Tab-separated table of C-alpha atoms and ligand atoms in Angstrom:
chain	number	residue	atom	x	y	z
A	47	MET	CA	-34.139	116.102	-89.419
A	48	GLU	CA	-30.414	115.729	-89.806
A	49	SER	CA	-28.590	118.950	-89.377
A	50	PRO	CA	-26.409	119.563	-92.373
A	51	SER	CA	-22.905	119.300	-90.957
A	52	ASN	CA	-21.269	120.486	-94.130
A	53	GLY	CA	-23.042	123.795	-94.401
A	54	ARG	CA	-24.914	122.809	-97.545
A	55	GLY	CA	-28.652	123.224	-97.848
A	56	GLN	CA	-31.049	120.319	-97.603
A	57	TRP	CA	-34.569	119.754	-98.786
A	58	GLY	CA	-37.234	120.634	-96.258
A	59	SER	CA	-39.204	117.493	-96.957
A	60	ARG	CA	-39.402	114.554	-99.300
A	61	ILE	CA	-42.205	116.151	-101.231
A	62	GLY	CA	-40.013	119.225	-101.445
A	63	PHE	CA	-37.346	117.237	-103.233
A	64	ILE	CA	-39.812	115.567	-105.583
A	65	MET	CA	-41.404	118.864	-106.494
A	66	ALA	CA	-38.068	120.553	-107.095
A	67	ALA	CA	-36.664	117.664	-109.131
A	68	ALA	CA	-39.907	117.451	-111.091
A	69	GLY	CA	-39.669	121.206	-111.504
A	70	SER	CA	-36.250	120.754	-113.058
A	71	ALA	CA	-37.419	117.947	-115.292
A	72	ILE	CA	-40.704	119.497	-116.381
A	73	GLY	CA	-40.141	122.456	-118.602
A	74	LEU	CA	-39.726	123.459	-122.207
A	75	GLY	CA	-38.390	119.967	-122.862
A	76	ASN	CA	-41.880	118.603	-122.335
A	77	ILE	CA	-44.029	121.319	-123.790
A	78	TRP	CA	-41.863	122.885	-126.469
A	79	ARG	CA	-39.243	120.297	-127.457
A	80	PHE	CA	-41.184	117.046	-127.188
A	81	PRO	CA	-44.025	117.949	-129.592
A	82	TYR	CA	-41.808	119.437	-132.272
A	83	THR	CA	-39.242	116.669	-132.097
A	84	THR	CA	-42.078	114.142	-132.309
A	85	GLY	CA	-43.439	116.026	-135.313
A	86	GLN	CA	-40.069	115.996	-137.040
A	87	ASN	CA	-39.469	112.319	-136.387
A	88	GLY	CA	-42.590	110.707	-137.701
A	89	GLY	CA	-44.916	110.646	-134.695
A	90	GLY	CA	-45.938	107.412	-132.962
A	91	ALA	CA	-42.781	105.403	-133.548
A	92	PHE	CA	-40.688	108.182	-132.075
A	93	VAL	CA	-43.007	108.393	-129.064
A	94	LEU	CA	-42.664	104.664	-128.510
A	95	LEU	CA	-38.862	104.796	-128.713
A	96	TYR	CA	-38.804	107.762	-126.368
A	97	LEU	CA	-40.910	105.875	-123.828
A	98	LEU	CA	-38.683	102.803	-124.049
A	99	CYS	CA	-35.592	104.967	-123.540
A	100	THR	CA	-37.229	106.687	-120.573
A	101	VAL	CA	-38.205	103.477	-118.785
A	102	PHE	CA	-35.211	101.278	-119.514
A	103	ILE	CA	-32.403	103.813	-119.586
A	104	GLY	CA	-33.661	107.106	-118.145
A	105	LEU	CA	-34.892	105.708	-114.845
A	106	ALA	CA	-31.670	103.747	-114.346
A	107	VAL	CA	-29.560	106.853	-114.943
A	108	MET	CA	-31.863	108.866	-112.675
A	109	TRP	CA	-31.156	106.496	-109.790
A	110	ALA	CA	-27.448	106.535	-110.579
A	111	GLU	CA	-27.277	110.331	-110.495
A	112	LEU	CA	-29.289	110.641	-107.293
A	113	ALA	CA	-27.178	107.974	-105.597
A	114	ILE	CA	-23.867	109.532	-106.612
A	115	GLY	CA	-25.045	112.952	-105.485
A	116	ARG	CA	-26.283	111.812	-102.116
A	117	ALA	CA	-23.291	109.610	-101.402
A	118	ALA	CA	-20.831	112.376	-102.212
A	119	GLN	CA	-22.865	115.333	-100.903
A	120	ARG	CA	-21.205	117.451	-103.540
A	121	SER	CA	-21.781	119.054	-106.913
A	122	PRO	CA	-20.834	116.988	-109.993
A	123	VAL	CA	-17.112	117.645	-110.267
A	124	GLY	CA	-16.588	117.416	-106.519
A	125	ALA	CA	-18.686	114.275	-106.348
A	126	PHE	CA	-16.485	112.396	-108.785
A	127	LYS	CA	-13.386	113.695	-107.014
A	128	ALA	CA	-14.741	112.537	-103.661
A	129	LEU	CA	-15.831	109.070	-104.736
A	130	ALA	CA	-12.839	108.431	-107.007
A	131	PRO	CA	-9.977	110.563	-105.702
A	132	GLY	CA	-7.111	111.251	-108.038
A	133	SER	CA	-8.742	109.633	-111.051
A	134	ALA	CA	-9.893	110.910	-114.416
A	135	TRP	CA	-13.557	110.308	-113.553
A	136	LYS	CA	-13.848	113.960	-112.625
A	137	LEU	CA	-13.890	114.611	-116.375
A	138	VAL	CA	-17.481	113.310	-116.363
A	139	GLY	CA	-18.235	116.113	-113.933
A	140	TYR	CA	-16.496	118.726	-116.060
A	141	LEU	CA	-18.324	117.511	-119.140
A	142	GLY	CA	-21.564	117.963	-117.214
A	143	ILE	CA	-20.721	121.554	-116.367
A	144	ILE	CA	-19.910	122.319	-120.006
A	145	THR	CA	-23.072	120.591	-121.202
A	146	GLY	CA	-25.154	122.517	-118.692
A	147	ILE	CA	-23.686	125.806	-119.856
A	148	GLY	CA	-24.375	124.896	-123.482
A	149	ILE	CA	-27.974	123.845	-122.819
A	150	LEU	CA	-28.827	126.846	-120.684
A	151	SER	CA	-27.477	129.257	-123.284
A	152	TYR	CA	-30.096	128.342	-125.886
A	153	TYR	CA	-32.767	127.212	-123.426
A	154	GLY	CA	-32.707	130.758	-122.080
A	155	VAL	CA	-33.618	132.034	-125.541
A	156	VAL	CA	-36.687	129.814	-125.841
A	157	ALA	CA	-37.600	130.566	-122.233
A	158	GLY	CA	-37.454	134.227	-123.218
A	159	TRP	CA	-40.137	133.550	-125.827
A	160	THR	CA	-42.519	132.542	-123.063
A	161	VAL	CA	-42.074	135.956	-121.466
A	162	GLY	CA	-42.466	137.666	-124.826
A	163	TYR	CA	-45.661	135.762	-125.526
A	164	LEU	CA	-46.901	136.536	-122.054
A	165	ILE	CA	-46.486	140.239	-122.639
A	166	TYR	CA	-48.017	140.006	-126.093
A	167	SER	CA	-51.003	138.115	-124.708
A	168	ALA	CA	-51.538	140.743	-122.070
A	169	SER	CA	-51.116	143.753	-124.340
A	170	GLY	CA	-51.649	142.589	-127.918
A	171	SER	CA	-48.424	144.260	-128.955
A	172	LEU	CA	-44.971	144.919	-127.689
A	173	ASP	CA	-44.821	148.349	-129.289
A	174	THR	CA	-46.800	149.821	-126.457
A	175	VAL	CA	-44.939	147.956	-123.735
A	176	ILE	CA	-41.429	148.498	-124.996
A	177	PRO	CA	-41.779	151.601	-127.164
A	178	THR	CA	-38.082	152.029	-127.896
A	179	ILE	CA	-37.918	148.801	-129.835
A	180	HIS	CA	-39.792	149.360	-133.041
A	181	LEU	CA	-41.138	146.352	-134.751
A	182	THR	CA	-41.055	147.362	-138.351
A	183	ASP	CA	-42.840	144.272	-139.576
A	184	PRO	CA	-46.575	144.933	-139.451
A	185	ALA	CA	-47.200	141.281	-138.676
A	186	VAL	CA	-45.953	141.588	-135.128
A	187	HIS	CA	-49.252	142.848	-133.867
A	188	MET	CA	-50.837	139.772	-132.528
A	189	GLU	CA	-54.501	140.633	-133.035
A	190	SER	CA	-54.108	141.307	-136.701
A	191	ALA	CA	-51.489	138.755	-137.586
A	192	HIS	CA	-51.469	135.164	-138.518
A	193	ALA	CA	-49.836	133.290	-135.657
A	194	SER	CA	-46.957	131.963	-137.717
A	195	ASN	CA	-46.082	135.340	-139.263
A	196	PHE	CA	-46.169	136.736	-135.806
A	197	PHE	CA	-43.798	134.096	-134.497
A	198	GLY	CA	-41.454	134.585	-137.441
A	199	ALA	CA	-41.342	138.337	-136.950
A	200	PHE	CA	-40.866	137.994	-133.221
A	201	VAL	CA	-37.943	135.575	-133.308
A	202	ALA	CA	-36.275	137.456	-136.147
A	203	ASN	CA	-36.210	140.634	-134.087
A	204	SER	CA	-32.682	140.637	-132.710
A	205	LYS	CA	-33.223	143.281	-130.063
A	206	LEU	CA	-36.270	141.549	-128.636
A	207	GLN	CA	-34.559	138.180	-128.637
A	208	ILE	CA	-31.596	139.499	-126.711
A	209	LEU	CA	-33.821	141.494	-124.388
A	210	PHE	CA	-35.920	138.482	-123.391
A	211	LEU	CA	-32.874	136.230	-123.088
A	212	VAL	CA	-31.378	138.741	-120.673
A	213	VAL	CA	-34.654	139.107	-118.773
A	214	PHE	CA	-34.963	135.378	-118.354
A	215	MET	CA	-31.376	134.847	-117.292
A	216	GLY	CA	-31.838	137.666	-114.799
A	217	LEU	CA	-34.892	135.972	-113.301
A	218	THR	CA	-32.991	132.707	-113.100
A	219	MET	CA	-30.105	134.378	-111.311
A	220	VAL	CA	-32.452	135.931	-108.760
A	221	VAL	CA	-33.971	132.549	-107.910
A	222	VAL	CA	-30.633	130.776	-107.699
A	223	LEU	CA	-29.324	133.510	-105.404
A	224	GLY	CA	-32.220	132.799	-103.047
A	225	GLY	CA	-30.662	129.428	-102.155
A	226	VAL	CA	-31.867	125.902	-102.616
A	227	ARG	CA	-34.873	125.568	-100.409
A	228	LYS	CA	-36.416	128.991	-100.351
A	229	GLY	CA	-36.079	129.748	-104.008
A	230	ILE	CA	-36.977	126.544	-105.709
A	231	GLU	CA	-39.239	124.585	-103.445
A	232	ARG	CA	-41.756	127.298	-102.811
A	233	LEU	CA	-42.338	128.091	-106.429
A	234	THR	CA	-42.886	124.581	-107.693
A	235	LYS	CA	-45.299	123.303	-105.071
A	236	ILE	CA	-48.021	125.718	-106.059
A	237	LEU	CA	-47.633	125.960	-109.777
A	238	MET	CA	-47.195	122.441	-111.037
A	239	PRO	CA	-50.746	121.350	-110.232
A	240	LEU	CA	-51.995	124.466	-111.983
A	241	LEU	CA	-50.019	123.615	-115.096
A	242	LEU	CA	-51.590	120.169	-115.056
A	243	VAL	CA	-55.103	121.619	-114.944
A	244	MET	CA	-54.269	123.966	-117.783
A	245	LEU	CA	-52.978	121.114	-119.925
A	246	VAL	CA	-56.132	119.113	-119.314
A	247	GLY	CA	-58.197	122.052	-120.518
A	248	LEU	CA	-56.091	122.436	-123.644
A	249	ILE	CA	-56.271	118.711	-124.370
A	250	ILE	CA	-60.066	118.937	-124.286
A	251	ASN	CA	-59.844	121.885	-126.648
A	252	GLY	CA	-57.681	119.813	-128.974
A	253	MET	CA	-60.011	116.828	-128.925
A	254	LEU	CA	-62.845	119.056	-130.097
A	255	GLN	CA	-60.974	120.070	-133.234
A	256	PRO	CA	-62.112	118.658	-136.574
A	257	LYS	CA	-58.927	116.726	-137.378
A	258	ALA	CA	-58.440	115.321	-133.879
A	259	MET	CA	-58.615	111.652	-134.856
A	260	ALA	CA	-56.068	111.967	-137.661
A	261	GLY	CA	-53.801	113.844	-135.286
A	262	LEU	CA	-54.054	111.171	-132.624
A	263	ARG	CA	-53.253	108.563	-135.224
A	264	PHE	CA	-50.051	110.341	-136.215
A	265	TYR	CA	-49.126	110.816	-132.570
A	266	LEU	CA	-49.845	107.330	-131.310
A	267	TRP	CA	-49.644	104.894	-134.218
A	268	PRO	CA	-46.057	103.713	-134.633
A	269	ASP	CA	-45.253	103.877	-138.317
A	270	PHE	CA	-41.938	102.060	-138.438
A	271	ASP	CA	-41.327	102.926	-142.082
A	272	LYS	CA	-40.332	106.350	-140.883
A	273	VAL	CA	-37.814	105.123	-138.316
A	274	THR	CA	-34.142	105.677	-139.037
A	275	GLY	CA	-31.105	105.612	-136.811
A	276	MET	CA	-31.635	109.309	-136.247
A	277	THR	CA	-35.086	108.646	-134.793
A	278	PHE	CA	-33.342	106.712	-132.091
A	279	VAL	CA	-30.671	109.381	-131.595
A	280	TYR	CA	-33.408	111.945	-130.988
A	281	ALA	CA	-35.533	109.651	-128.826
A	282	LEU	CA	-32.689	108.868	-126.457
A	283	GLY	CA	-31.619	112.507	-126.366
A	284	GLN	CA	-35.181	113.591	-125.661
A	285	ALA	CA	-35.451	111.111	-122.779
A	286	PHE	CA	-32.286	112.446	-121.145
A	287	PHE	CA	-33.105	116.075	-121.858
A	288	SER	CA	-36.620	115.849	-120.532
A	289	LEU	CA	-35.531	114.109	-117.335
A	290	SER	CA	-32.645	116.564	-116.800
A	291	LEU	CA	-30.189	113.679	-116.948
A	292	GLY	CA	-26.666	113.345	-118.233
A	293	MET	CA	-25.029	116.483	-116.898
A	294	GLY	CA	-25.286	116.299	-113.144
A	295	ALA	CA	-28.458	118.298	-112.456
A	296	MET	CA	-30.166	115.375	-110.751
A	297	LEU	CA	-26.849	114.495	-109.135
A	298	THR	CA	-26.784	117.957	-107.595
A	299	TYR	CA	-30.392	117.637	-106.415
A	300	GLY	CA	-29.550	114.240	-104.939
A	301	SER	CA	-26.730	115.847	-102.998
A	302	TYR	CA	-29.294	117.845	-101.034
A	303	MET	CA	-31.159	114.683	-99.992
A	304	ARG	CA	-30.931	113.108	-96.572
A	305	LYS	CA	-29.695	109.561	-96.062
A	306	SER	CA	-33.087	108.544	-94.754
A	307	ASP	CA	-34.862	109.749	-97.889
A	308	ASN	CA	-36.296	107.184	-100.227
A	309	LEU	CA	-34.330	107.975	-103.327
A	310	ALA	CA	-35.637	105.051	-105.347
A	311	THR	CA	-39.316	105.923	-105.080
A	312	SER	CA	-38.671	109.630	-105.433
A	313	GLY	CA	-36.833	108.940	-108.694
A	314	ILE	CA	-39.797	106.955	-110.003
A	315	TYR	CA	-42.192	109.788	-109.186
A	316	VAL	CA	-40.065	112.311	-111.026
A	317	VAL	CA	-39.873	110.083	-114.112
A	318	ILE	CA	-43.636	109.505	-114.076
A	319	PHE	CA	-44.536	113.168	-113.624
A	320	ASP	CA	-42.181	114.277	-116.334
A	321	THR	CA	-43.289	111.668	-118.846
A	322	VAL	CA	-46.977	112.277	-118.206
A	323	ILE	CA	-46.573	116.006	-118.810
A	324	ALA	CA	-44.685	115.401	-122.066
A	325	LEU	CA	-47.328	112.983	-123.303
A	326	MET	CA	-50.027	115.470	-122.341
A	327	ALA	CA	-48.306	118.162	-124.371
A	328	GLY	CA	-48.509	115.830	-127.348
A	329	PHE	CA	-52.212	115.253	-126.717
A	330	MET	CA	-52.646	119.001	-126.624
A	331	ILE	CA	-50.909	119.670	-129.968
A	332	PHE	CA	-51.411	116.771	-132.388
A	333	PRO	CA	-55.228	116.648	-132.397
A	334	ILE	CA	-55.121	120.280	-133.498
A	335	LEU	CA	-52.571	119.591	-136.234
A	336	GLY	CA	-54.351	116.508	-137.523
A	337	GLY	CA	-51.093	114.881	-138.634
A	338	ALA	CA	-47.462	115.715	-139.183
A	339	PRO	CA	-46.820	119.426	-138.712
A	340	THR	CA	-46.213	121.164	-142.023
A	341	SER	CA	-43.445	123.406	-140.739
A	342	ALA	CA	-42.286	121.620	-137.661
A	343	GLY	CA	-39.584	123.940	-136.466
A	344	PRO	CA	-39.016	125.177	-132.948
A	345	GLY	CA	-41.992	127.512	-133.339
A	346	LEU	CA	-44.526	124.696	-133.410
A	347	VAL	CA	-46.076	124.952	-129.970
A	348	PHE	CA	-46.035	128.735	-129.890
A	349	VAL	CA	-47.699	129.045	-133.291
A	350	VAL	CA	-50.304	126.335	-132.807
A	351	LEU	CA	-51.332	127.499	-129.363
A	352	THR	CA	-51.596	131.184	-130.247
A	353	GLN	CA	-53.891	130.228	-133.097
A	354	GLN	CA	-56.063	128.378	-130.620
A	355	PHE	CA	-56.042	131.208	-128.107
A	356	GLN	CA	-57.019	133.689	-130.783
A	357	ALA	CA	-60.060	131.616	-131.671
A	358	MET	CA	-61.192	130.921	-128.104
A	359	PRO	CA	-63.603	132.966	-126.046
A	360	ALA	CA	-61.523	134.920	-123.489
A	361	GLY	CA	-58.507	133.515	-125.282
A	362	ASN	CA	-56.177	136.255	-124.150
A	363	ILE	CA	-56.854	135.419	-120.507
A	364	VAL	CA	-56.201	131.759	-121.201
A	365	ALA	CA	-53.041	132.772	-123.047
A	366	ILE	CA	-51.844	134.894	-120.151
A	367	ILE	CA	-52.331	132.053	-117.683
A	368	PHE	CA	-50.757	129.490	-119.988
A	369	PHE	CA	-47.671	131.495	-120.837
A	370	SER	CA	-47.176	132.463	-117.186
A	371	LEU	CA	-47.193	128.822	-116.192
A	372	LEU	CA	-44.915	127.878	-119.068
A	373	ALA	CA	-42.521	130.655	-118.110
A	374	ILE	CA	-42.410	129.370	-114.552
A	375	ALA	CA	-41.989	125.758	-115.663
A	376	ALA	CA	-39.069	126.979	-117.763
A	377	LEU	CA	-37.734	128.958	-114.819
A	378	THR	CA	-37.590	125.957	-112.500
A	379	SER	CA	-35.597	124.214	-115.246
A	380	THR	CA	-33.182	127.077	-115.943
A	381	VAL	CA	-32.688	127.345	-112.191
A	382	SER	CA	-31.572	123.732	-112.016
A	383	LEU	CA	-29.127	124.264	-114.851
A	384	LEU	CA	-27.652	127.403	-113.360
A	385	GLU	CA	-27.556	125.748	-109.939
A	386	VAL	CA	-25.176	123.109	-111.273
A	387	VAL	CA	-22.771	125.645	-112.713
A	388	THR	CA	-23.026	127.802	-109.597
A	389	SER	CA	-22.452	124.965	-107.169
A	390	PHE	CA	-19.381	123.978	-109.182
A	391	LEU	CA	-17.967	127.483	-108.818
A	392	VAL	CA	-18.827	127.533	-105.106
A	393	ASP	CA	-17.750	124.017	-104.102
A	394	ASP	CA	-14.776	123.500	-106.371
A	395	LEU	CA	-13.456	126.945	-107.171
A	396	LYS	CA	-14.320	128.331	-103.717
A	397	MET	CA	-16.180	131.332	-105.077
A	398	LYS	CA	-18.793	133.129	-103.004
A	399	ARG	CA	-22.324	132.288	-104.045
A	400	PRO	CA	-23.385	135.759	-105.274
A	401	GLY	CA	-20.236	136.155	-107.333
A	402	ALA	CA	-20.642	132.663	-108.752
A	403	VAL	CA	-24.237	133.342	-109.789
A	404	LEU	CA	-23.303	136.658	-111.348
A	405	LEU	CA	-20.398	135.206	-113.302
A	406	SER	CA	-22.161	132.096	-114.564
A	407	GLY	CA	-25.443	133.891	-115.280
A	408	THR	CA	-23.953	136.725	-117.305
A	409	GLY	CA	-21.474	134.436	-119.043
A	410	ILE	CA	-24.232	132.083	-120.166
A	411	ALA	CA	-26.468	134.963	-121.274
A	412	LEU	CA	-23.633	136.185	-123.490
A	413	LEU	CA	-23.149	132.694	-124.892
A	414	GLY	CA	-26.854	132.614	-125.684
A	415	ILE	CA	-26.658	135.605	-128.000
A	416	PRO	CA	-25.732	133.664	-131.165
A	417	SER	CA	-28.703	131.358	-130.513
A	418	ALA	CA	-30.926	134.371	-129.951
A	419	LEU	CA	-29.905	135.749	-133.333
A	420	SER	CA	-30.287	132.473	-135.191
A	421	LEU	CA	-33.993	132.483	-135.983
A	422	GLY	CA	-33.787	135.081	-138.672
A	423	GLY	CA	-32.032	137.876	-136.825
A	424	VAL	CA	-28.661	137.223	-138.417
A	425	LYS	CA	-28.705	135.380	-141.730
A	426	TRP	CA	-25.636	133.188	-141.509
A	427	LEU	CA	-26.361	132.138	-137.930
A	428	SER	CA	-29.858	131.169	-139.018
A	429	ASN	CA	-28.691	128.959	-141.858
A	430	LEU	CA	-25.604	127.052	-140.840
A	431	TYR	CA	-26.444	123.745	-142.496
A	432	THR	CA	-29.323	121.882	-144.067
A	433	LEU	CA	-31.181	118.921	-142.668
A	434	ASP	CA	-33.906	117.112	-144.575
A	435	GLY	CA	-34.084	120.113	-146.868
A	436	LYS	CA	-34.599	122.576	-144.024
A	437	GLY	CA	-32.081	125.192	-142.986
A	438	GLN	CA	-30.779	124.791	-139.460
A	439	GLY	CA	-29.511	127.605	-137.342
A	440	PHE	CA	-27.181	128.004	-134.410
A	441	LEU	CA	-29.906	127.219	-131.866
A	442	ASP	CA	-30.736	123.951	-133.645
A	443	LEU	CA	-27.058	123.060	-133.640
A	444	MET	CA	-26.670	123.790	-129.914
A	445	ASN	CA	-29.825	121.814	-129.213
A	446	PHE	CA	-28.415	118.840	-131.054
A	447	ILE	CA	-24.870	118.899	-129.743
A	448	PHE	CA	-25.530	119.800	-126.112
A	449	GLY	CA	-29.141	118.683	-125.687
A	450	ASN	CA	-28.725	115.337	-127.452
A	451	VAL	CA	-25.207	114.123	-128.001
A	452	LEU	CA	-23.344	115.434	-124.980
A	453	LEU	CA	-26.155	114.476	-122.590
A	454	ALA	CA	-25.934	110.943	-123.930
A	455	VAL	CA	-22.162	110.927	-123.548
A	456	GLY	CA	-22.511	112.280	-120.004
A	457	ALA	CA	-25.079	109.639	-119.127
A	458	LEU	CA	-22.713	106.989	-120.438
A	459	GLY	CA	-19.970	108.397	-118.217
A	460	ILE	CA	-22.271	108.241	-115.205
A	461	CYS	CA	-23.261	104.625	-115.909
A	462	LEU	CA	-19.693	103.531	-116.423
A	463	PHE	CA	-18.616	105.318	-113.276
A	464	VAL	CA	-21.126	103.371	-111.193
A	465	VAL	CA	-20.321	100.063	-112.853
A	466	LEU	CA	-16.548	100.277	-113.145
A	467	ARG	CA	-15.373	102.534	-110.401
A	468	TRP	CA	-17.861	103.093	-107.612
A	469	LYS	CA	-19.158	99.498	-107.997
A	470	PRO	CA	-22.863	98.639	-108.142
A	471	LYS	CA	-22.667	97.105	-104.649
A	472	ASN	CA	-21.893	100.497	-103.085
A	473	ALA	CA	-24.418	102.322	-105.220
A	474	ILE	CA	-27.133	99.843	-104.296
A	475	GLU	CA	-26.340	100.192	-100.593
A	476	GLU	CA	-26.552	103.980	-100.946
A	477	ILE	CA	-30.013	103.715	-102.462
A	478	ALA	CA	-31.132	100.923	-100.112
A	479	THR	CA	-30.498	102.970	-96.944
A	480	GLY	CA	-33.820	104.663	-97.520
A	481	ALA	CA	-35.404	101.982	-99.701
A	482	PRO	CA	-34.463	98.411	-98.707
A	483	TRP	CA	-36.600	96.901	-101.488
A	484	PHE	CA	-34.203	98.358	-104.021
A	485	ARG	CA	-31.823	95.437	-103.413
A	486	LYS	CA	-34.274	93.231	-105.298
A	487	LEU	CA	-33.766	95.346	-108.395
A	488	ARG	CA	-30.013	95.009	-108.413
A	489	THR	CA	-29.700	92.758	-111.468
A	490	VAL	CA	-32.097	94.746	-113.634
A	491	TRP	CA	-30.488	98.005	-112.643
A	492	VAL	CA	-26.957	96.813	-113.269
A	493	VAL	CA	-27.947	95.415	-116.666
A	494	ALA	CA	-29.430	98.783	-117.578
A	495	LEU	CA	-26.288	100.622	-116.492
A	496	ALA	CA	-23.714	98.164	-117.755
A	497	VAL	CA	-25.364	96.996	-120.964
A	498	LEU	CA	-28.404	98.925	-122.169
A	499	CYS	CA	-27.173	102.458	-121.688
A	500	PRO	CA	-23.648	101.836	-123.041
A	501	LEU	CA	-25.027	99.957	-126.042
A	502	ALA	CA	-27.496	102.719	-126.782
A	503	VAL	CA	-25.022	105.578	-126.476
A	504	LEU	CA	-22.149	103.865	-128.260
A	505	GLY	CA	-24.577	102.709	-130.948
A	506	LEU	CA	-25.759	106.262	-131.388
A	507	LEU	CA	-22.239	107.623	-131.690
A	508	ALA	CA	-21.225	104.869	-134.088
A	509	TYR	CA	-24.296	105.493	-136.224
A	510	MET	CA	-23.551	109.191	-136.482
A	511	ALA	CA	-19.889	108.571	-137.264
A	512	ILE	CA	-20.665	106.002	-139.952
A	513	THR	CA	-23.495	107.847	-141.666
A	514	GLY	CA	-21.821	111.206	-141.265
A	515	LYS	CA	-25.022	112.595	-139.789
A	516	ALA	CA	-23.047	114.313	-137.092
A	517	LEU	CA	-24.943	117.549	-137.568
A	518	GLY	CA	-28.281	115.970	-136.799
B	774	LIG	N1	-35.526	118.903	-118.284
B	774	LIG	C1	-35.755	120.279	-118.541
B	774	LIG	C2	-36.906	120.408	-119.513
B	774	LIG	O1	-37.443	119.417	-119.921
B	774	LIG	C3	-34.541	121.002	-119.023
B	774	LIG	C4	-33.382	120.796	-118.124
B	774	LIG	C5	-33.218	121.282	-116.905
B	774	LIG	C6	-32.278	119.972	-118.355
B	774	LIG	N2	-32.070	120.823	-116.349
B	774	LIG	C7	-31.479	120.020	-117.219
B	774	LIG	C8	-31.922	119.196	-119.422
B	774	LIG	C9	-30.305	119.270	-117.129
B	774	LIG	C10	-30.745	118.450	-119.348
B	774	LIG	C11	-29.976	118.484	-118.212
B	774	LIG	O2	-37.258	121.472	-119.901
């Protein structure tokens, strides 16, 4: 093993990198965001577009990020400074940091739900666990409540939302403080296979439901009548979001790789794992729904699954296991987001690691508060604008701007950087050091970076500008 001459950490093994990168990619994006976005965008056609975006654009950007990171051995801003000194390309890095901060702020809120649901599953009620926070709505007792009333009451409780946001950001900070290898690698290796097993079980449960066939039809049959430009905007955004692309997270993970590592194959594995888990989440949810979700908001997966758990034998045990795994899947994702911001503060602003974690973690938790209050807690934050007749809150807005638009813009910046500044020749050599066969892919890869991705992102921006659908 190469000894890191620059004092930065390195992955203990190739499988260590794959597991950690897959841990970043696999998270609420797959299990929470993918099903509800699919539900809101007409089902099968959206899934097809998402898959096309993943294969033809996502994978190409994945390789680009990993290559930039490993070549520069630095966090995003530093990487662009190192490979293109004195140029404006570092703005792509800064954009990534801002995007990461924006995503983590609301992602932390949803991640907090997983902890809340975990505690509810274990105790049936939060009143007994956290007695100082009184839930005045009688519906918040899980045993006696309909799952959707329960969700509504839970997310509208401002104190609980802030509490769980803070808890989750605290957990994230603890892991990031543990350093790259120790903290991240260990956790993911054990738990990802478990999550897979759990999903298989829940898919079987779904297939046994009465409306399973109708649900599968909605999920898998592309109904192109329902496709609009926005379907594409969401599909591309979902591909980037789910793969943790467009803001330098994968770039940062690549920077911990060794020159001898096979970056090309590792990238493919991460894309496959991530996409399979997202598709599985769909197979878990849509057979139960039997068609388009009636109220397809961000609560979808939480509501549908709690209903299932309530009806199952030993459902609370299943719920405890499921929400623990989901919480940990979310944790490995929040860790990767906070890692980017932290490594920026450490590498570029020369902060000490503990101070950097403390500053970024608390800052982002504070930024998450408006999102935490935007599912009923505070009226105006919960109803900022209307989309397709449904009120959208601050969290929805953050999710659209940071988790869709700015990721796409960041990905465009990364593609253009490779094509125009770093030059594909150098990028290909960087990848080929550990994977000589990659040279054969040069034309396809360059077309994806120079044509497909720019066309897609510029098309998306143009569409939003022209139709005025800027608020998603
Ligand atoms: N991909 C993660 C998920 O699906 C979320 C995530 C982690 C992310 N790091 C990211 C999204 C960086 C965009 C960019 O849950």
